[in-house]
Amino acid sequence: MNHPDRDDKKWRTLLELAAPTFAGATELPYGFVTSTMARVKAERAEREMTDRIGLRALFAALAVLAMAGGISFAVQLHDRLDFDPGTKSIIQEDHVSIS
Amino acid sequence: MDSLIDVADCLRRWKLGDESAAEELIRHLHPVISRIVRTNLPRRDHEDDVIQEILMKTFSRLHQYKGDAPLSHWVSRLALTTCLDRLRAQKIRPEVRWADLTPDEAQVFETAWLGSKTTDATAAIHARDLVDKLLSTLSPMDRSLILQADLEGRSLEEISDCTGWGISKIKMRLFRVRAQLRKAMLKLEEKK
């Protein structure tokens, strides 16, 4: 048979009995601060290194991009100065038929 | 809580690389996190590991803390989310059977309906294990809800602030959770 009041009372009694086990710790466990600090420091160092590597990678990518831009600009400039930029090979120049 | 140490000063020093500031923050935040972990996770979960995980998250996300609420509140939300995520990873029990209880837990269950209240530490642990077993039949959110209401004695408004749910939704959900717990206890009695 269902007894809502009795079951609610039972639940509350169980909670009251268990209440001390829900309370937060008043003292830090031995060595807790040291081990946490070690992890915090390690993570911070790792993050800083990732940031540094990230910055280096960004600078390297920018340098490559600038070089590629420079080269393509130089090629374009060269093409503009060329007499017939469309003719590039001797075969085309001499109208050699390719069979 | 935050007035016990100068949190703003600690945060400023930590950003400048002062490790003693981090130690002060750990000592300051440990009791807050410990209470949340003990309330929301089963007793046998690795408490210190979870607290450490929450502290690590705190330090890695400190740049997101705007300072518009006390640091302890901000960390509490982070701690609760971490606990709920851990609970979500665990399997929900379909039911608790009498055979699942240890003799001590069975005894606590038998005497609990008489409303017996002892201050015995061992009885508290057995009662806690039994409570954990009953709570393991609930979803993580329902578990958190019933503990906020029945254990921490929070008002519906406070729970609403914490969960972002409306009062009527909380009332309805609490009603269902209580019914579910009643059913679980009834089944235990039937299968004795």
JSON list of C-alpha atoms in Angstrom, two decimals, chain A:
[
{"chain": "A", "resi": 1, "resn": "MET", "atom": "CA", "xyz": [0.00, 0.00, 0.00]},
{"chain": "A", "resi": 2, "resn": "ASN", "atom": "CA", "xyz": [1.15, 3.55, -0.73]},
{"chain": "A", "resi": 3, "resn": "HIS", "atom": "CA", "xyz": [1.75, 5.87, 2.24]},
{"chain": "A", "resi": 4, "resn": "PRO", "atom": "CA", "xyz": [2.94, 9.21, 0.80]},
{"chain": "A", "resi": 5, "resn": "ASP", "atom": "CA", "xyz": [3.33, 10.93, 4.19]},
{"chain": "A", "resi": 6, "resn": "ARG", "atom": "CA", "xyz": [5.15, 8.03, 5.75]},
{"chain": "A", "resi": 7, "resn": "ASP", "atom": "CA", "xyz": [7.50, 7.66, 2.78]},
{"chain": "A", "resi": 8, "resn": "ASP", "atom": "CA", "xyz": [8.19, 11.40, 2.70]},
{"chain": "A", "resi": 9, "resn": "LYS", "atom": "CA", "xyz": [8.97, 11.26, 6.42]},
{"chain": "A", "resi": 10, "resn": "LYS", "atom": "CA", "xyz": [11.27, 8.34, 5.82]},
{"chain": "A", "resi": 11, "resn": "TRP", "atom": "CA", "xyz": [13.09, 10.20, 3.04]},
{"chain": "A", "resi": 12, "resn": "ARG", "atom": "CA", "xyz": [13.53, 13.28, 5.22]},
{"chain": "A", "resi": 13, "resn": "THR", "atom": "CA", "xyz": [14.76, 11.17, 8.14]},
{"chain": "A", "resi": 14, "resn": "LEU", "atom": "CA", "xyz": [17.29, 9.48, 5.88]},
{"chain": "A", "resi": 15, "resn": "LEU", "atom": "CA", "xyz": [18.47, 12.88, 4.64]},
{"chain": "A", "resi": 16, "resn": "GLU", "atom": "CA", "xyz": [18.75, 14.22, 8.20]},
{"chain": "A", "resi": 17, "resn": "LEU", "atom": "CA", "xyz": [20.72, 11.15, 9.25]},
{"chain": "A", "resi": 18, "resn": "ALA", "atom": "CA", "xyz": [23.08, 11.54, 6.29]},
{"chain": "A", "resi": 19, "resn": "ALA", "atom": "CA", "xyz": [23.36, 15.34, 6.64]},
{"chain": "A", "resi": 20, "resn": "PRO", "atom": "CA", "xyz": [26.87, 15.36, 8.24]},
{"chain": "A", "resi": 21, "resn": "THR", "atom": "CA", "xyz": [28.28, 13.53, 5.21]},
{"chain": "A", "resi": 22, "resn": "PHE", "atom": "CA", "xyz": [27.04, 16.29, 2.89]},
{"chain": "A", "resi": 23, "resn": "ALA", "atom": "CA", "xyz": [28.86, 19.06, 4.76]},
{"chain": "A", "resi": 24, "resn": "GLY", "atom": "CA", "xyz": [31.91, 20.53, 3.03]},
{"chain": "A", "resi": 25, "resn": "ALA", "atom": "CA", "xyz": [35.43, 19.80, 4.22]},
{"chain": "A", "resi": 26, "resn": "THR", "atom": "CA", "xyz": [36.66, 22.29, 6.80]},
{"chain": "A", "resi": 27, "resn": "GLU", "atom": "CA", "xyz": [40.32, 21.37, 6.34]},
{"chain": "A", "resi": 28, "resn": "LEU", "atom": "CA", "xyz": [42.35, 20.91, 3.21]},
{"chain": "A", "resi": 29, "resn": "PRO", "atom": "CA", "xyz": [43.62, 17.37, 2.64]},
{"chain": "A", "resi": 30, "resn": "TYR", "atom": "CA", "xyz": [47.35, 16.92, 3.21]},
{"chain": "A", "resi": 31, "resn": "GLY", "atom": "CA", "xyz": [49.39, 17.98, 0.17]},
{"chain": "A", "resi": 32, "resn": "PHE", "atom": "CA", "xyz": [46.32, 19.18, -1.71]},
{"chain": "A", "resi": 33, "resn": "VAL", "atom": "CA", "xyz": [47.56, 22.75, -2.29]},
{"chain": "A", "resi": 34, "resn": "THR", "atom": "CA", "xyz": [51.01, 21.55, -3.40]},
{"chain": "A", "resi": 35, "resn": "SER", "atom": "CA", "xyz": [49.65, 19.03, -5.90]},
{"chain": "A", "resi": 36, "resn": "THR", "atom": "CA", "xyz": [47.04, 21.46, -7.23]},
{"chain": "A", "resi": 37, "resn": "MET", "atom": "CA", "xyz": [49.67, 24.18, -7.59]},
{"chain": "A", "resi": 38, "resn": "ALA", "atom": "CA", "xyz": [51.91, 21.78, -9.49]},
{"chain": "A", "resi": 39, "resn": "ARG", "atom": "CA", "xyz": [49.08, 21.05, -11.94]},
{"chain": "A", "resi": 40, "resn": "VAL", "atom": "CA", "xyz": [48.16, 24.74, -12.23]},
{"chain": "A", "resi": 41, "resn": "LYS", "atom": "CA", "xyz": [51.80, 25.69, -12.94]},
{"chain": "A", "resi": 42, "resn": "ALA", "atom": "CA", "xyz": [52.21, 22.88, -15.48]},
{"chain": "A", "resi": 43, "resn": "GLU", "atom": "CA", "xyz": [49.02, 23.89, -17.28]},
{"chain": "A", "resi": 44, "resn": "ARG", "atom": "CA", "xyz": [50.01, 27.56, -17.27]},
{"chain": "A", "resi": 45, "resn": "ALA", "atom": "CA", "xyz": [53.46, 26.73, -18.70]},
{"chain": "A", "resi": 46, "resn": "GLU", "atom": "CA", "xyz": [51.85, 24.55, -21.35]},
{"chain": "A", "resi": 47, "resn": "ARG", "atom": "CA", "xyz": [49.41, 27.30, -22.29]},
{"chain": "A", "resi": 48, "resn": "GLU", "atom": "CA", "xyz": [52.19, 29.87, -22.51]},
{"chain": "A", "resi": 49, "resn": "MET", "atom": "CA", "xyz": [54.21, 27.53, -24.72]},
{"chain": "A", "resi": 50, "resn": "THR", "atom": "CA", "xyz": [51.21, 26.91, -26.97]},
{"chain": "A", "resi": 51, "resn": "ASP", "atom": "CA", "xyz": [50.67, 30.66, -27.21]},
{"chain": "A", "resi": 52, "resn": "ARG", "atom": "CA", "xyz": [54.34, 31.19, -28.10]},
{"chain": "A", "resi": 53, "resn": "ILE", "atom": "CA", "xyz": [54.31, 28.40, -30.69]},
{"chain": "A", "resi": 54, "resn": "GLY", "atom": "CA", "xyz": [51.05, 29.80, -32.04]},
{"chain": "A", "resi": 55, "resn": "LEU", "atom": "CA", "xyz": [52.60, 33.26, -32.41]},
{"chain": "A", "resi": 56, "resn": "ARG", "atom": "CA", "xyz": [55.66, 31.83, -34.13]},
{"chain": "A", "resi": 57, "resn": "ALA", "atom": "CA", "xyz": [53.47, 29.85, -36.49]},
{"chain": "A", "resi": 58, "resn": "LEU", "atom": "CA", "xyz": [51.47, 32.99, -37.25]},
{"chain": "A", "resi": 59, "resn": "PHE", "atom": "CA", "xyz": [54.63, 34.99, -38.00]},
{"chain": "A", "resi": 60, "resn": "ALA", "atom": "CA", "xyz": [55.98, 32.17, -40.18]},
{"chain": "A", "resi": 61, "resn": "ALA", "atom": "CA", "xyz": [52.69, 31.98, -42.09]},
{"chain": "A", "resi": 62, "resn": "LEU", "atom": "CA", "xyz": [52.74, 35.76, -42.60]},
{"chain": "A", "resi": 63, "resn": "ALA", "atom": "CA", "xyz": [56.34, 35.59, -43.85]},
{"chain": "A", "resi": 64, "resn": "VAL", "atom": "CA", "xyz": [55.47, 32.82, -46.33]},
{"chain": "A", "resi": 65, "resn": "LEU", "atom": "CA", "xyz": [52.45, 34.80, -47.49]},
{"chain": "A", "resi": 66, "resn": "ALA", "atom": "CA", "xyz": [54.57, 37.93, -47.98]},
{"chain": "A", "resi": 67, "resn": "MET", "atom": "CA", "xyz": [57.18, 35.94, -49.92]},
{"chain": "A", "resi": 68, "resn": "ALA", "atom": "CA", "xyz": [54.53, 34.37, -52.14]},
{"chain": "A", "resi": 69, "resn": "GLY", "atom": "CA", "xyz": [53.02, 37.81, -52.74]},
{"chain": "A", "resi": 70, "resn": "GLY", "atom": "CA", "xyz": [56.43, 39.21, -53.60]},
{"chain": "A", "resi": 71, "resn": "ILE", "atom": "CA", "xyz": [57.20, 36.41, -56.03]},
{"chain": "A", "resi": 72, "resn": "SER", "atom": "CA", "xyz": [53.85, 36.65, -57.77]},
{"chain": "A", "resi": 73, "resn": "PHE", "atom": "CA", "xyz": [54.25, 40.42, -58.03]},
{"chain": "A", "resi": 74, "resn": "ALA", "atom": "CA", "xyz": [57.73, 40.00, -59.55]},
{"chain": "A", "resi": 75, "resn": "VAL", "atom": "CA", "xyz": [56.45, 37.43, -62.07]},
{"chain": "A", "resi": 76, "resn": "GLN", "atom": "CA", "xyz": [53.58, 39.67, -63.02]},
{"chain": "A", "resi": 77, "resn": "LEU", "atom": "CA", "xyz": [55.96, 42.61, -63.49]},
{"chain": "A", "resi": 78, "resn": "HIS", "atom": "CA", "xyz": [58.24, 40.45, -65.59]},
{"chain": "A", "resi": 79, "resn": "ASP", "atom": "CA", "xyz": [55.31, 39.35, -67.75]},
{"chain": "A", "resi": 80, "resn": "ARG", "atom": "CA", "xyz": [54.25, 42.96, -68.32]},
{"chain": "A", "resi": 81, "resn": "LEU", "atom": "CA", "xyz": [57.73, 43.90, -69.54]},
{"chain": "A", "resi": 82, "resn": "ASP", "atom": "CA", "xyz": [57.92, 40.91, -71.87]},
{"chain": "A", "resi": 83, "resn": "PHE", "atom": "CA", "xyz": [57.30, 41.61, -75.59]},
{"chain": "A", "resi": 84, "resn": "ASP", "atom": "CA", "xyz": [54.84, 38.79, -76.11]},
{"chain": "A", "resi": 85, "resn": "PRO", "atom": "CA", "xyz": [53.83, 37.45, -72.70]},
{"chain": "A", "resi": 86, "resn": "GLY", "atom": "CA", "xyz": [51.59, 34.79, -74.30]},
{"chain": "A", "resi": 87, "resn": "THR", "atom": "CA", "xyz": [54.49, 33.11, -76.11]},
{"chain": "A", "resi": 88, "resn": "LYS", "atom": "CA", "xyz": [56.48, 31.14, -73.68]},
{"chain": "A", "resi": 89, "resn": "SER", "atom": "CA", "xyz": [58.10, 28.20, -75.43]},
{"chain": "A", "resi": 90, "resn": "ILE", "atom": "CA", "xyz": [60.36, 27.74, -78.41]},
{"chain": "A", "resi": 91, "resn": "ILE", "atom": "CA", "xyz": [57.80, 25.36, -79.91]},
{"chain": "A", "resi": 92, "resn": "GLN", "atom": "CA", "xyz": [55.19, 28.10, -79.91]},
{"chain": "A", "resi": 93, "resn": "GLU", "atom": "CA", "xyz": [57.74, 30.73, -81.06]},
{"chain": "A", "resi": 94, "resn": "ASP", "atom": "CA", "xyz": [58.86, 28.74, -84.11]},
{"chain": "A", "resi": 95, "resn": "HIS", "atom": "CA", "xyz": [55.37, 27.40, -84.92]},
{"chain": "A", "resi": 96, "resn": "VAL", "atom": "CA", "xyz": [56.67, 23.86, -84.76]},
{"chain": "A", "resi": 97, "resn": "SER", "atom": "CA", "xyz": [53.88, 21.38, -85.41]},
{"chain": "A", "resi": 98, "resn": "ILE", "atom": "CA", "xyz": [53.62, 18.59, -82.95]},
{"chain": "A", "resi": 99, "resn": "SER", "atom": "CA", "xyz": [52.48, 15.31, -84.38]}
]
